[in-house]
Short mmCIF file of C-alpha atoms and ligand atoms in Angstrom, two decimals:
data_model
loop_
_atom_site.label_atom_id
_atom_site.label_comp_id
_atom_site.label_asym_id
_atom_site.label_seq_id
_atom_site.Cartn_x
_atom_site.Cartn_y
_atom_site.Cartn_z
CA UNK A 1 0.00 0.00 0.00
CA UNK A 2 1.06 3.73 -0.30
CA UNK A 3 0.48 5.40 2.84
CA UNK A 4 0.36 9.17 4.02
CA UNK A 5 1.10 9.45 7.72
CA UNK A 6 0.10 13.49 9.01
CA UNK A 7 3.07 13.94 12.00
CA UNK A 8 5.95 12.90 13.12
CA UNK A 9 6.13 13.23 16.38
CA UNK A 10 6.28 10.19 18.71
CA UNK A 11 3.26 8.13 17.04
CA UNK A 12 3.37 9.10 13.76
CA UNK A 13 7.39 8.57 13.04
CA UNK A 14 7.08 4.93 14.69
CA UNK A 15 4.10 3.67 12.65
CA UNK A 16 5.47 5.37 9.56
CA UNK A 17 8.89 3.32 10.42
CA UNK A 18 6.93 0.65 10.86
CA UNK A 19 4.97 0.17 8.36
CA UNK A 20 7.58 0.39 5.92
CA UNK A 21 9.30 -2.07 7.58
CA UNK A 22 6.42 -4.64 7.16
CA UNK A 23 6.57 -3.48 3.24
CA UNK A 24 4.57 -0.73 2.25
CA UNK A 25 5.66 2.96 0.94
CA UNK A 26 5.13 5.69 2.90
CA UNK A 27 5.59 9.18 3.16
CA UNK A 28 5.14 11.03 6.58
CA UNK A 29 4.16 14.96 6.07
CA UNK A 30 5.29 17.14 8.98
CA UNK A 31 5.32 21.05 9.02
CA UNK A 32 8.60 20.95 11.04
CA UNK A 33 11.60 21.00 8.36
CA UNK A 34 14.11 19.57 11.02
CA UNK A 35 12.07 16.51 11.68
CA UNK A 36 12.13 15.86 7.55
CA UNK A 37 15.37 16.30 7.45
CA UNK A 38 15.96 14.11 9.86
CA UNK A 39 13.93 11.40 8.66
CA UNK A 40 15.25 12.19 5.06
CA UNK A 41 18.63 11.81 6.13
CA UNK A 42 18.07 8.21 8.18
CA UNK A 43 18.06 9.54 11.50
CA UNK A 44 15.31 9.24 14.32
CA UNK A 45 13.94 12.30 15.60
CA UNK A 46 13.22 10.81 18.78
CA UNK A 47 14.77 8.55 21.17
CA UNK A 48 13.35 5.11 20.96
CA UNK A 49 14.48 1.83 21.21
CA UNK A 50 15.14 0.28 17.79
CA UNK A 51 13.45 3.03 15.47
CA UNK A 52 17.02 4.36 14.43
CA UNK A 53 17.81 1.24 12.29
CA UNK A 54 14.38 1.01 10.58
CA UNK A 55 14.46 4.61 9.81
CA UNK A 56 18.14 4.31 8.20
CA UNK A 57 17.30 1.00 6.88
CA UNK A 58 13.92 2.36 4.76
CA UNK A 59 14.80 6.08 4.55
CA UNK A 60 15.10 7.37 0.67
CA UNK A 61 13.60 3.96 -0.49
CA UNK A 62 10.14 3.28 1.20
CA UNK A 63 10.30 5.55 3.62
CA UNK A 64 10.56 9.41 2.94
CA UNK A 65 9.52 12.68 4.71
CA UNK A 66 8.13 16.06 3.40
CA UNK A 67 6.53 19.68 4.44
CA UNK A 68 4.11 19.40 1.05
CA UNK A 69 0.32 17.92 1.79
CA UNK A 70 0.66 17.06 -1.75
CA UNK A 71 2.22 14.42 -0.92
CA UNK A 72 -0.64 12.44 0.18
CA UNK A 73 -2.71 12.56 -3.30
CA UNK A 74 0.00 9.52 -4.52
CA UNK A 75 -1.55 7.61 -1.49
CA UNK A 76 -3.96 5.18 -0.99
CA UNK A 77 -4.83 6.17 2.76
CA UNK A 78 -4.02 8.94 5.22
CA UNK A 79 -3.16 8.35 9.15
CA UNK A 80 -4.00 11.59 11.13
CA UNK A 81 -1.10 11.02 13.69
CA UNK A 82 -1.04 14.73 15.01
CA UNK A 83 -1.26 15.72 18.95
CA UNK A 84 -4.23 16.36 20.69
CA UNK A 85 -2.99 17.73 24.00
CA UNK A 86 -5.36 18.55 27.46
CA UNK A 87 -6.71 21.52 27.95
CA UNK A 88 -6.79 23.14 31.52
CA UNK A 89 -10.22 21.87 32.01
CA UNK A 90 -9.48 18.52 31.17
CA UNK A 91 -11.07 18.77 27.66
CA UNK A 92 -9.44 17.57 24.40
CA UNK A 93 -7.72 20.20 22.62
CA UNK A 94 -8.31 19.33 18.89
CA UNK A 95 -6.86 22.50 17.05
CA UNK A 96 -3.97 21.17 15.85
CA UNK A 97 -5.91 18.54 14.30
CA UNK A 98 -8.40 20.45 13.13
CA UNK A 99 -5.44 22.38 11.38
CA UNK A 100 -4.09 19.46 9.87
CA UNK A 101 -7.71 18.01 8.47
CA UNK A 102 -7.75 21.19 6.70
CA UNK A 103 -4.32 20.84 5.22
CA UNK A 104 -5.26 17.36 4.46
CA UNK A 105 -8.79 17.88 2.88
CA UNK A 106 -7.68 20.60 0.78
CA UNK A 107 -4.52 18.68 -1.00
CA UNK A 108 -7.12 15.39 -1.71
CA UNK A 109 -9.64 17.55 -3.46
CA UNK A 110 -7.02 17.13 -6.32
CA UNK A 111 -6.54 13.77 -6.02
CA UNK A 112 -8.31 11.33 -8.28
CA UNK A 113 -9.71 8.29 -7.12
CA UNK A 114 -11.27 7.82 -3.40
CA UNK A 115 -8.93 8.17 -0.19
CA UNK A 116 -9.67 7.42 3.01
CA UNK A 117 -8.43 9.12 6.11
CA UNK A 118 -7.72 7.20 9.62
CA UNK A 119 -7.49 8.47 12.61
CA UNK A 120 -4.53 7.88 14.74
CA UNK A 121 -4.51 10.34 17.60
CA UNK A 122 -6.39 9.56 20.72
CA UNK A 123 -9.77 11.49 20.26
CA UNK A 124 -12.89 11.33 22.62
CA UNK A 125 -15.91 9.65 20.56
CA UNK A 126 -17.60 10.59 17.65
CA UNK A 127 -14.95 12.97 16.85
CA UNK A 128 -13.69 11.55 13.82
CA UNK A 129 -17.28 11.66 12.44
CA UNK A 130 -18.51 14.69 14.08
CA UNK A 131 -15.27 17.07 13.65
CA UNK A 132 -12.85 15.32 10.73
CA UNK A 133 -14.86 14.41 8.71
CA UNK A 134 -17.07 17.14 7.94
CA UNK A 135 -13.88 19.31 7.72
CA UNK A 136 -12.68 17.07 5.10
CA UNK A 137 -16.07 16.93 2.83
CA UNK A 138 -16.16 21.08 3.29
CA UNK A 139 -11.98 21.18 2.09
CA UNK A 140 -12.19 18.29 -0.41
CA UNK A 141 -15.70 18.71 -2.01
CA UNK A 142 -16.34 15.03 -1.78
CA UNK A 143 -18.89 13.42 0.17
CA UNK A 144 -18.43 10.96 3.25
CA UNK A 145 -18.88 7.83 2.40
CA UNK A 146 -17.90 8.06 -1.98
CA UNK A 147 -14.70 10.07 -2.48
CA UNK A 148 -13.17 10.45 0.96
CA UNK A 149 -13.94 7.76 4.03
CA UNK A 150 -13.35 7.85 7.31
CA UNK A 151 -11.66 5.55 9.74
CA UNK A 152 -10.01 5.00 13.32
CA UNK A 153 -6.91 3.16 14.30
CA UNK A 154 -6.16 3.48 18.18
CA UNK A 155 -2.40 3.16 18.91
CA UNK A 156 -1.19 1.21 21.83
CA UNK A 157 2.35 1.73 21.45
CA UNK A 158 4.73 2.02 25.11
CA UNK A 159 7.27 4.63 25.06
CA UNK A 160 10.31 3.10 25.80
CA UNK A 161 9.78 0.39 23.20
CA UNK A 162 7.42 1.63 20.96
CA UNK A 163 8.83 -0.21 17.70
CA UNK A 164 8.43 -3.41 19.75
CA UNK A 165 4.80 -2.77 20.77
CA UNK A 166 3.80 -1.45 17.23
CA UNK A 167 4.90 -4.57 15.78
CA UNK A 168 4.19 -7.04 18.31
CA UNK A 169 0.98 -6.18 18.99
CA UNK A 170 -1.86 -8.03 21.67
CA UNK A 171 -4.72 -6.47 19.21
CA UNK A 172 -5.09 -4.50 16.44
CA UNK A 173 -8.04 -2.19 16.52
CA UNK A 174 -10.02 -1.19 13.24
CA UNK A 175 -12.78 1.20 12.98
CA UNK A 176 -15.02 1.99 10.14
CA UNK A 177 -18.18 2.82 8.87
CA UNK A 178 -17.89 1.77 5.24
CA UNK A 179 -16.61 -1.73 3.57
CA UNK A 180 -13.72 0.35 1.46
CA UNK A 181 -12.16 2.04 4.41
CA UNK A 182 -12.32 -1.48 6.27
CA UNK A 183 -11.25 -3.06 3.23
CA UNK A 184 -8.56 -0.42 2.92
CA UNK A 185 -7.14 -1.10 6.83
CA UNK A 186 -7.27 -5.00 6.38
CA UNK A 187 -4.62 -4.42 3.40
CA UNK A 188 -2.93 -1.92 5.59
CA UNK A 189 -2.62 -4.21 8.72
CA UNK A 190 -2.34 -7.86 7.05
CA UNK A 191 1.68 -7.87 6.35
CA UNK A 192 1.70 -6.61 9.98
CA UNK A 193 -0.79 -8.94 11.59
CA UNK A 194 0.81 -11.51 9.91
CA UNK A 195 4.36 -11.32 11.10
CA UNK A 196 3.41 -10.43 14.25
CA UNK A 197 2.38 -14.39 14.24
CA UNK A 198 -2.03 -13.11 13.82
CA UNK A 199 -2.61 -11.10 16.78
CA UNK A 200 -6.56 -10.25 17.35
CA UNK A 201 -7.89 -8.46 14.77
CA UNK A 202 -10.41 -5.87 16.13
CA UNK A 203 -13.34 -4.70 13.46
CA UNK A 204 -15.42 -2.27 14.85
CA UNK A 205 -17.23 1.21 14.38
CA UNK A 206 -15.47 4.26 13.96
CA UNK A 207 -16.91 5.78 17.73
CA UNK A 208 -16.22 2.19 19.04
CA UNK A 209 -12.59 2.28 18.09
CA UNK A 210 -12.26 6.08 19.30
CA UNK A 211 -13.87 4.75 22.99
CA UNK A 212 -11.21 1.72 23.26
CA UNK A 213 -8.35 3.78 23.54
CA UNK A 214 -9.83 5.27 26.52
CA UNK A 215 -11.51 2.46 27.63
CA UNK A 216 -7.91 0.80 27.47
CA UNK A 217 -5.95 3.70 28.75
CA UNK A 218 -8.61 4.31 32.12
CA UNK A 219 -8.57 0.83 32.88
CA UNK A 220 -4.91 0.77 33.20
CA UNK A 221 -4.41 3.83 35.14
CA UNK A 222 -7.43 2.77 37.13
CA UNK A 223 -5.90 -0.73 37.71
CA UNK A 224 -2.61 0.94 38.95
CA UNK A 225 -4.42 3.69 41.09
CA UNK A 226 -6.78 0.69 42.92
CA UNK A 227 -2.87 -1.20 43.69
CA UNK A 228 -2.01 2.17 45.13
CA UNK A 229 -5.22 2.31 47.41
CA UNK A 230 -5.05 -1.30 48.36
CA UNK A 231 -1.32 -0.57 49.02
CA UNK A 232 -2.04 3.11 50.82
CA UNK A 233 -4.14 0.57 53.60
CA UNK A 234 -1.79 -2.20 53.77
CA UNK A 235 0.68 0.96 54.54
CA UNK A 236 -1.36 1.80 57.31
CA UNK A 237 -1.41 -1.52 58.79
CA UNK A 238 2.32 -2.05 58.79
CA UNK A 239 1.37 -4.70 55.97
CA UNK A 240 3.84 -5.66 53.20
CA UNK A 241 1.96 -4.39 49.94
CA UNK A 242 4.17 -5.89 47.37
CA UNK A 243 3.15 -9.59 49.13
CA UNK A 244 -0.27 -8.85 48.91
CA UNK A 245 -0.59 -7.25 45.34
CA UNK A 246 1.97 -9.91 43.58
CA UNK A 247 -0.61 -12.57 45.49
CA UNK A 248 -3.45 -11.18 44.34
CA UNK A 249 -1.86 -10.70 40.61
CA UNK A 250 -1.44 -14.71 40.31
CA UNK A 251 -5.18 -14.34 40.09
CA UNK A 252 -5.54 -14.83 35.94
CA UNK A 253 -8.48 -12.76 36.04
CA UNK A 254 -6.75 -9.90 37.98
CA UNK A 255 -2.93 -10.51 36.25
CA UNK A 256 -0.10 -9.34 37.20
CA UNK A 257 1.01 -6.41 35.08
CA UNK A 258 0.56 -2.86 36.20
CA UNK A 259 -0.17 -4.03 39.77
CA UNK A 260 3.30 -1.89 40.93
CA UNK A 261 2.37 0.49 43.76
CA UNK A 262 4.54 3.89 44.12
CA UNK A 263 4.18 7.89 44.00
CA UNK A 264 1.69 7.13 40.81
CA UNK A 265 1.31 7.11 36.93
CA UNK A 266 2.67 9.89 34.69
CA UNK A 267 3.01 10.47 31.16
CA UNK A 268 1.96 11.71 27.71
CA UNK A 269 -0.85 9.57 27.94
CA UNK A 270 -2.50 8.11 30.94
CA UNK A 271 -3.23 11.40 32.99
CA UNK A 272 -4.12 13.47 29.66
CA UNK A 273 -6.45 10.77 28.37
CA UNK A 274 -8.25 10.16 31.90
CA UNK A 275 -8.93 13.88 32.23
CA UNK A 276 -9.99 13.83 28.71
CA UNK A 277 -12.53 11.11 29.04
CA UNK A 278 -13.66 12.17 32.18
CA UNK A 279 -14.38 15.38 30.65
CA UNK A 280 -16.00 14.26 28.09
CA UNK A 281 -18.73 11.70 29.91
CA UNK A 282 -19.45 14.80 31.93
CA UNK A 283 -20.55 16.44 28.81
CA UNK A 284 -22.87 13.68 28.08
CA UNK A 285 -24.81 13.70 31.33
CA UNK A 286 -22.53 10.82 32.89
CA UNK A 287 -20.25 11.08 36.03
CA UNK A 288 -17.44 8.46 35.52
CA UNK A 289 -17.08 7.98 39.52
CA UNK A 290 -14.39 5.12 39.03
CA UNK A 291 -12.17 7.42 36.54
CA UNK A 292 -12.59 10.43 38.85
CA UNK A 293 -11.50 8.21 41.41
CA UNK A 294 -8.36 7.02 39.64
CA UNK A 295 -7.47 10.61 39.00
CA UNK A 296 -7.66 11.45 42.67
CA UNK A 297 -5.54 8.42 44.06
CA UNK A 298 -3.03 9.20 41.80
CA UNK A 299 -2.97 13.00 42.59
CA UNK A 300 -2.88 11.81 46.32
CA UNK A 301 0.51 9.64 46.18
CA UNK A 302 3.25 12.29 46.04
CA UNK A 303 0.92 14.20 48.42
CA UNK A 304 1.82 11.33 50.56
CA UNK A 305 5.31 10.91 49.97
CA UNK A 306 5.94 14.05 51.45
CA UNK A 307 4.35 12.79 54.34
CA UNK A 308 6.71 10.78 54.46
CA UNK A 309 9.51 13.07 54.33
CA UNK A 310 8.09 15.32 57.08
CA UNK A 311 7.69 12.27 59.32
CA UNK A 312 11.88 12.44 59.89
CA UNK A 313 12.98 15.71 58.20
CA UNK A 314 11.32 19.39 57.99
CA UNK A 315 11.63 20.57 54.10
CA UNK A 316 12.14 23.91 55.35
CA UNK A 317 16.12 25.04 54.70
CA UNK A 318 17.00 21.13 54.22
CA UNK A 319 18.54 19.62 51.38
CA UNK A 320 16.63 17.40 49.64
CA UNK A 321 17.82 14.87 46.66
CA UNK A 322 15.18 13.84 44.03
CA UNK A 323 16.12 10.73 42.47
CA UNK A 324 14.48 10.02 38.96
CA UNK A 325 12.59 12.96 37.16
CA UNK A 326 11.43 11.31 34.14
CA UNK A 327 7.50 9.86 34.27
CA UNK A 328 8.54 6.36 33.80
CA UNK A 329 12.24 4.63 33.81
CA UNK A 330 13.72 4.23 30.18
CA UNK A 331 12.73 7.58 28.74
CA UNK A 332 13.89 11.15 29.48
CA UNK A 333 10.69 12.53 29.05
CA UNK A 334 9.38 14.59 31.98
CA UNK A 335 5.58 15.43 30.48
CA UNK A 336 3.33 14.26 33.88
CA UNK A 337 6.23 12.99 35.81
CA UNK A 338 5.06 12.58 39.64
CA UNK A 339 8.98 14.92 40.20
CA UNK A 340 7.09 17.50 38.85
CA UNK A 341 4.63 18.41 41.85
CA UNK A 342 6.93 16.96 44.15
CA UNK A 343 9.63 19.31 43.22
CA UNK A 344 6.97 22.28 43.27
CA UNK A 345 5.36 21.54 46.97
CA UNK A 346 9.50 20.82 48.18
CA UNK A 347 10.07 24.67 46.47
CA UNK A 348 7.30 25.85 48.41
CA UNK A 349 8.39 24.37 51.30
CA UNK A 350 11.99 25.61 51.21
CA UNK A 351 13.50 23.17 50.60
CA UNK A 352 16.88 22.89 49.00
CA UNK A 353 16.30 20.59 45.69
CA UNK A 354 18.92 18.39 44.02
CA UNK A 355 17.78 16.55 41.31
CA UNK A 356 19.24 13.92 39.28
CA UNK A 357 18.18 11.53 36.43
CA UNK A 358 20.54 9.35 34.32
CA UNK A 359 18.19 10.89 31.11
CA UNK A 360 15.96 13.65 31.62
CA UNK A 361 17.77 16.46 33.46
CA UNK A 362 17.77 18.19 30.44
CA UNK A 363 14.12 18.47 30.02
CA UNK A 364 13.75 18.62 33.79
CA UNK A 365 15.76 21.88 33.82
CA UNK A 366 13.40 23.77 30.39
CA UNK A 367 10.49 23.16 33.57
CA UNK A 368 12.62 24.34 36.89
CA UNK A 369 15.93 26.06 35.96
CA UNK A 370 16.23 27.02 39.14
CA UNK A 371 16.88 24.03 41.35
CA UNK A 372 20.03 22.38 41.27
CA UNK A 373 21.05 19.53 39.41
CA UNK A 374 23.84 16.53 39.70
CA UNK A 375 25.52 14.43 37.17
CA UNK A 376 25.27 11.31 39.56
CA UNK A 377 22.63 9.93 42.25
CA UNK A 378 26.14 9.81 44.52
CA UNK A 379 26.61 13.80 44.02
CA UNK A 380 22.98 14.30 44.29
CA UNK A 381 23.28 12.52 47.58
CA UNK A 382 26.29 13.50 49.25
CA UNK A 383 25.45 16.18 51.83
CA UNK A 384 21.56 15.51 51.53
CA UNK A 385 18.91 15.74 54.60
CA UNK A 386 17.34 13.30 52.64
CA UNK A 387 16.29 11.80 48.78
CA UNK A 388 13.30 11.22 47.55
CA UNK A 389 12.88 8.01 45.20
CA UNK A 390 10.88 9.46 42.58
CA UNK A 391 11.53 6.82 38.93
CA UNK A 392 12.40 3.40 39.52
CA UNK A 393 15.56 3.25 37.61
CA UNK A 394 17.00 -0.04 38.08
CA UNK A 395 20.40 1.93 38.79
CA UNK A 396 18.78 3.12 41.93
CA UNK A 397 18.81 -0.15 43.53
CA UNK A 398 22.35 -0.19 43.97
CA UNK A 399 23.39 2.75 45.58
CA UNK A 400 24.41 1.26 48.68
CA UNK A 401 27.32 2.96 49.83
CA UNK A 402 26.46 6.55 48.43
CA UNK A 403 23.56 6.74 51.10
CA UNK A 404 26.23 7.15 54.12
CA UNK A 405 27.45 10.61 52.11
CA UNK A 406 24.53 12.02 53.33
CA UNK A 407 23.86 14.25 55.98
CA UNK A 408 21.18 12.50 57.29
CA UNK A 409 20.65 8.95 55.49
CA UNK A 410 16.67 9.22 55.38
CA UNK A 411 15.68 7.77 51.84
CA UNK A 412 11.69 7.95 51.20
CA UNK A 413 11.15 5.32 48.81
CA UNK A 414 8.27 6.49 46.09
CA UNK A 415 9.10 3.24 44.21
CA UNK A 416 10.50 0.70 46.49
CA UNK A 417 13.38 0.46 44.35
CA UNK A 418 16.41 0.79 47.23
CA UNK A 419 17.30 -2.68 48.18
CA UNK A 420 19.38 -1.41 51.19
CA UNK A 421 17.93 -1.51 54.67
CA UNK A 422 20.96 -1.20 57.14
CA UNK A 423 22.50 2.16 58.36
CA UNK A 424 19.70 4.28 56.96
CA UNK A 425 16.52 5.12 57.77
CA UNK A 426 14.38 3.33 55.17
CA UNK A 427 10.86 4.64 54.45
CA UNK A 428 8.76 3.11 51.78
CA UNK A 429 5.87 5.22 50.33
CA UNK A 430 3.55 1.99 50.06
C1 UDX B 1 0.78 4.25 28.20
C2 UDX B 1 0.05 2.95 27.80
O1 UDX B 1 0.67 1.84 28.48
C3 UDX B 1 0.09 2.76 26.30
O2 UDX B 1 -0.66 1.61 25.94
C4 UDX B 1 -0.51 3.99 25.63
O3 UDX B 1 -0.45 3.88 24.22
C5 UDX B 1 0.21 5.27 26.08
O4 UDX B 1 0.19 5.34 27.51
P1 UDX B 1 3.32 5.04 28.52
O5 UDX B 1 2.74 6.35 28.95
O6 UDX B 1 4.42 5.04 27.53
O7 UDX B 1 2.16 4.11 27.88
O8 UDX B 1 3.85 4.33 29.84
P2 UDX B 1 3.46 3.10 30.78
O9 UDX B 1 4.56 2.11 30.73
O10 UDX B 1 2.09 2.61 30.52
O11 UDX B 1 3.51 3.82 32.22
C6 UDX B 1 2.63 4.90 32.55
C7 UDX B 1 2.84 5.37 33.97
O12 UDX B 1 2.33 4.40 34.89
C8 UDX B 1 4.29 5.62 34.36
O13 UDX B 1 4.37 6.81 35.12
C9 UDX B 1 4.63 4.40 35.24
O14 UDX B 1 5.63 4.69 36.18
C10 UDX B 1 3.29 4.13 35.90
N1 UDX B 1 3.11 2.74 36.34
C11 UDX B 1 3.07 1.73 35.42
C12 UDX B 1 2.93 2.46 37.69
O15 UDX B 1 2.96 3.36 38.55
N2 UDX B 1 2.72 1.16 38.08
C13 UDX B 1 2.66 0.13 37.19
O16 UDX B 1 2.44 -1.01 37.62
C14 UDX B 1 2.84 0.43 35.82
#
């Protein structure tokens, strides 16, 4: 197939990858000339496992980048992979899509022959049929349904090892409304599907496909904010939590994934998605008490990490390490990261910050330039009143002997990553 892929950011540049990879041709359109370039000249924009050698293994033969929309009129099929951030409220902000439907319906007007546009991005339901679509009938003059279709193609995809996930993946989802745009997906998908040894193949609606994503996304962030509550009352009890939520996770119907109790999830994805769909029931008369509930566990946890701290050592004038600033080990991005309001309320407290990450000091800093930062968890240690365990780096697990450079060895354990126990004073979150 020839395929169009709107964006490359971290979606759209891994699918486009990807999918030449499993053979097809595609061309991803971007309006940012360094990110062409880039993929032009075989290079990854982004840091992810893996999607360096596909991009210099397919760039300038299946794989190219460009600016021009026009590009899309020599494809068969469009994927909408541009962001669709939170807004304060909560809501989905769609402009930037809405910008790039526009872009899009105008360049297939000249096209001949039907196309079909699918939508990528994680949108609340019935947007692709309610927003996209009638943006692309009023830019293409064609009707829905004859020359341009719609469909929806929720992404799954970890960062950290996104390549992996995209082509390995436990389902594909495909949502459409008419048999040439599901036609048109199943010819996408099938080199995929097939070397990824026939995963489920999902055919649904258009609105149903838009509501799994969230559906997917809630229930994980829900599943992890329910092992923080159980583990926030085993905590009270003196009870070990990690006994009780890996016994629970030999359960098959429970399972043991995403069961790992700490300071809370982070992300691009989970807490911008949750707000999102929460927002969005609340538009349509419904109060999503489970997926409020998940949002207000996980705001809770680094609430109670400091807690924590102030149970042995009074923020105010003390010098306090934050290990791990990234949302998630394996990444350097910081978008969500539980450091984030910790770093804010130890600020406000007076407190004396030191952070360190192996990755994401860098984008750390472009969000507080004004704490200090070390090139080691030992330097970001030595001298401290205490550290805060923010990322569960595996590195973190063997500091050992850097603990007794502190000034005080109290280490408040957000992800019970420290292994040692002896000569400090050891405080788990959960
Ligand atoms: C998530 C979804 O997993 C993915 O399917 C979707 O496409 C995008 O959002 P990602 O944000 O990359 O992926 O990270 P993930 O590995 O899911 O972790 C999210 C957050 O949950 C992190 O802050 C992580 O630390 C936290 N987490 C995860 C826990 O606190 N406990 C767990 O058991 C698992």
């Amino acid at each position: 197939m020839d395929i169009s892929i709107v964006g490359s950011g971290y979606v759209g540049t891994t699918v486009a990858a990807c999918f030449a990879e499993v053979g097809h041709d595609v061309v991803n359109v971007d309006i940012d000339e360094d990110v062409v370039a880039s993929i032009n000249g075989g290079r990854a924009p982004i840091h992810e496992p893996g999607l360096e050698e596909l991009i210099e293994t397919h760039a300038g033969e299946s794989l190219r980048a460009t600016t021009d929309y026009a590009a899309v009129r020599d494809t068969d099929v469009t994927f909408l992979a541009l962001p669709t951030p939170a807004e304060d409220d909560g809501h989905i902000d769609l402009s930037i899509l809405k910008v790039g439907a526009r872009s899009l319906g105008a360049a297939i007007a000249e096209k001949d022959g039907a196309h079909v546009v699918v939508t990528k991005s994680t949108v609340v339901p019935t947007t692709t049929e309610d927003v996209i679509a009638p943006i692309l009938e009023a830019e293409s003059g064609r009707a829905l349904g004859e020359g341009v279709h719609v469909g929806m193609n929720p992404e799954f995809l970890r960062e950290g090892s996104a390549v992996e996930d995209f082509l390995s993946p436990d389902k594909v989802v495909l949502g459409s409304e008419t048999e040439y745009a599901a036609e048109t997906l199943r010819a996408v998908f099938d080199p995929l599907v097939e070397r990824a040894g026939g995963p489920p193949v999902v055919e649904t609606g258009v609105a149903e496909a838009e509501m799994i994503k969230y559906a997917n996304n809630g229930f994980l962030a829900a599943k992890i904010s329910l092992a923080n509550d159980i583990a926030n009352v085993c905590a009270e009890y003196g009870i070990d939590s990690e006994a009780v939520l890996s016994a629970i996770g030999l359960d098959h119907r429970i399972g043991s994934e995403f069961l790992e109790a700490g300071v809370g999830w982070g992300g691009s994805c989970f807490p911008k998605d949750v707000a999102a769909i929460v927002a969005a029931a609340r538009d349509v008369g419904y109060e999503p008490a489970m997926l409020e509930a998940a949002i207000e566990v996980n705001d809770r946890q680094p609430v109670r990490l400091l807690g924590r701290l102030r149970d042995h050592v009074d923020p105010d004038g003390a010098r306090v390490a934050v290990l791990g600033l990234a949302f998630k080990p394996g990444t350097g991005d910081v978008r969500n990261s539980r450091a984030i309001p910790l770093v804010e309320a130890l600020v406000d407290a007076g407190a004396d910050v030191v952070g360190y990450d192996p990755v994401a000091t860098e984008n750390f800093r472009a969000e507080f330039p004004d704490i200090e930062y070390a090139g080691s968890a030992e330097e970001a240690l030595a001298g401290a009143d205490a550290a805060l365990v923010v990322t569960d780096w595996p590195e973190f697990a063997e500091l050992d002997s850097a603990f007794d450079e502190m000034a005080t060895p109290v280490v408040v354990d957000g992800r019970r990553v420290v292994t040692r126990r002896d000569g400090i004073v050891y405080e788990p979150l959960v």
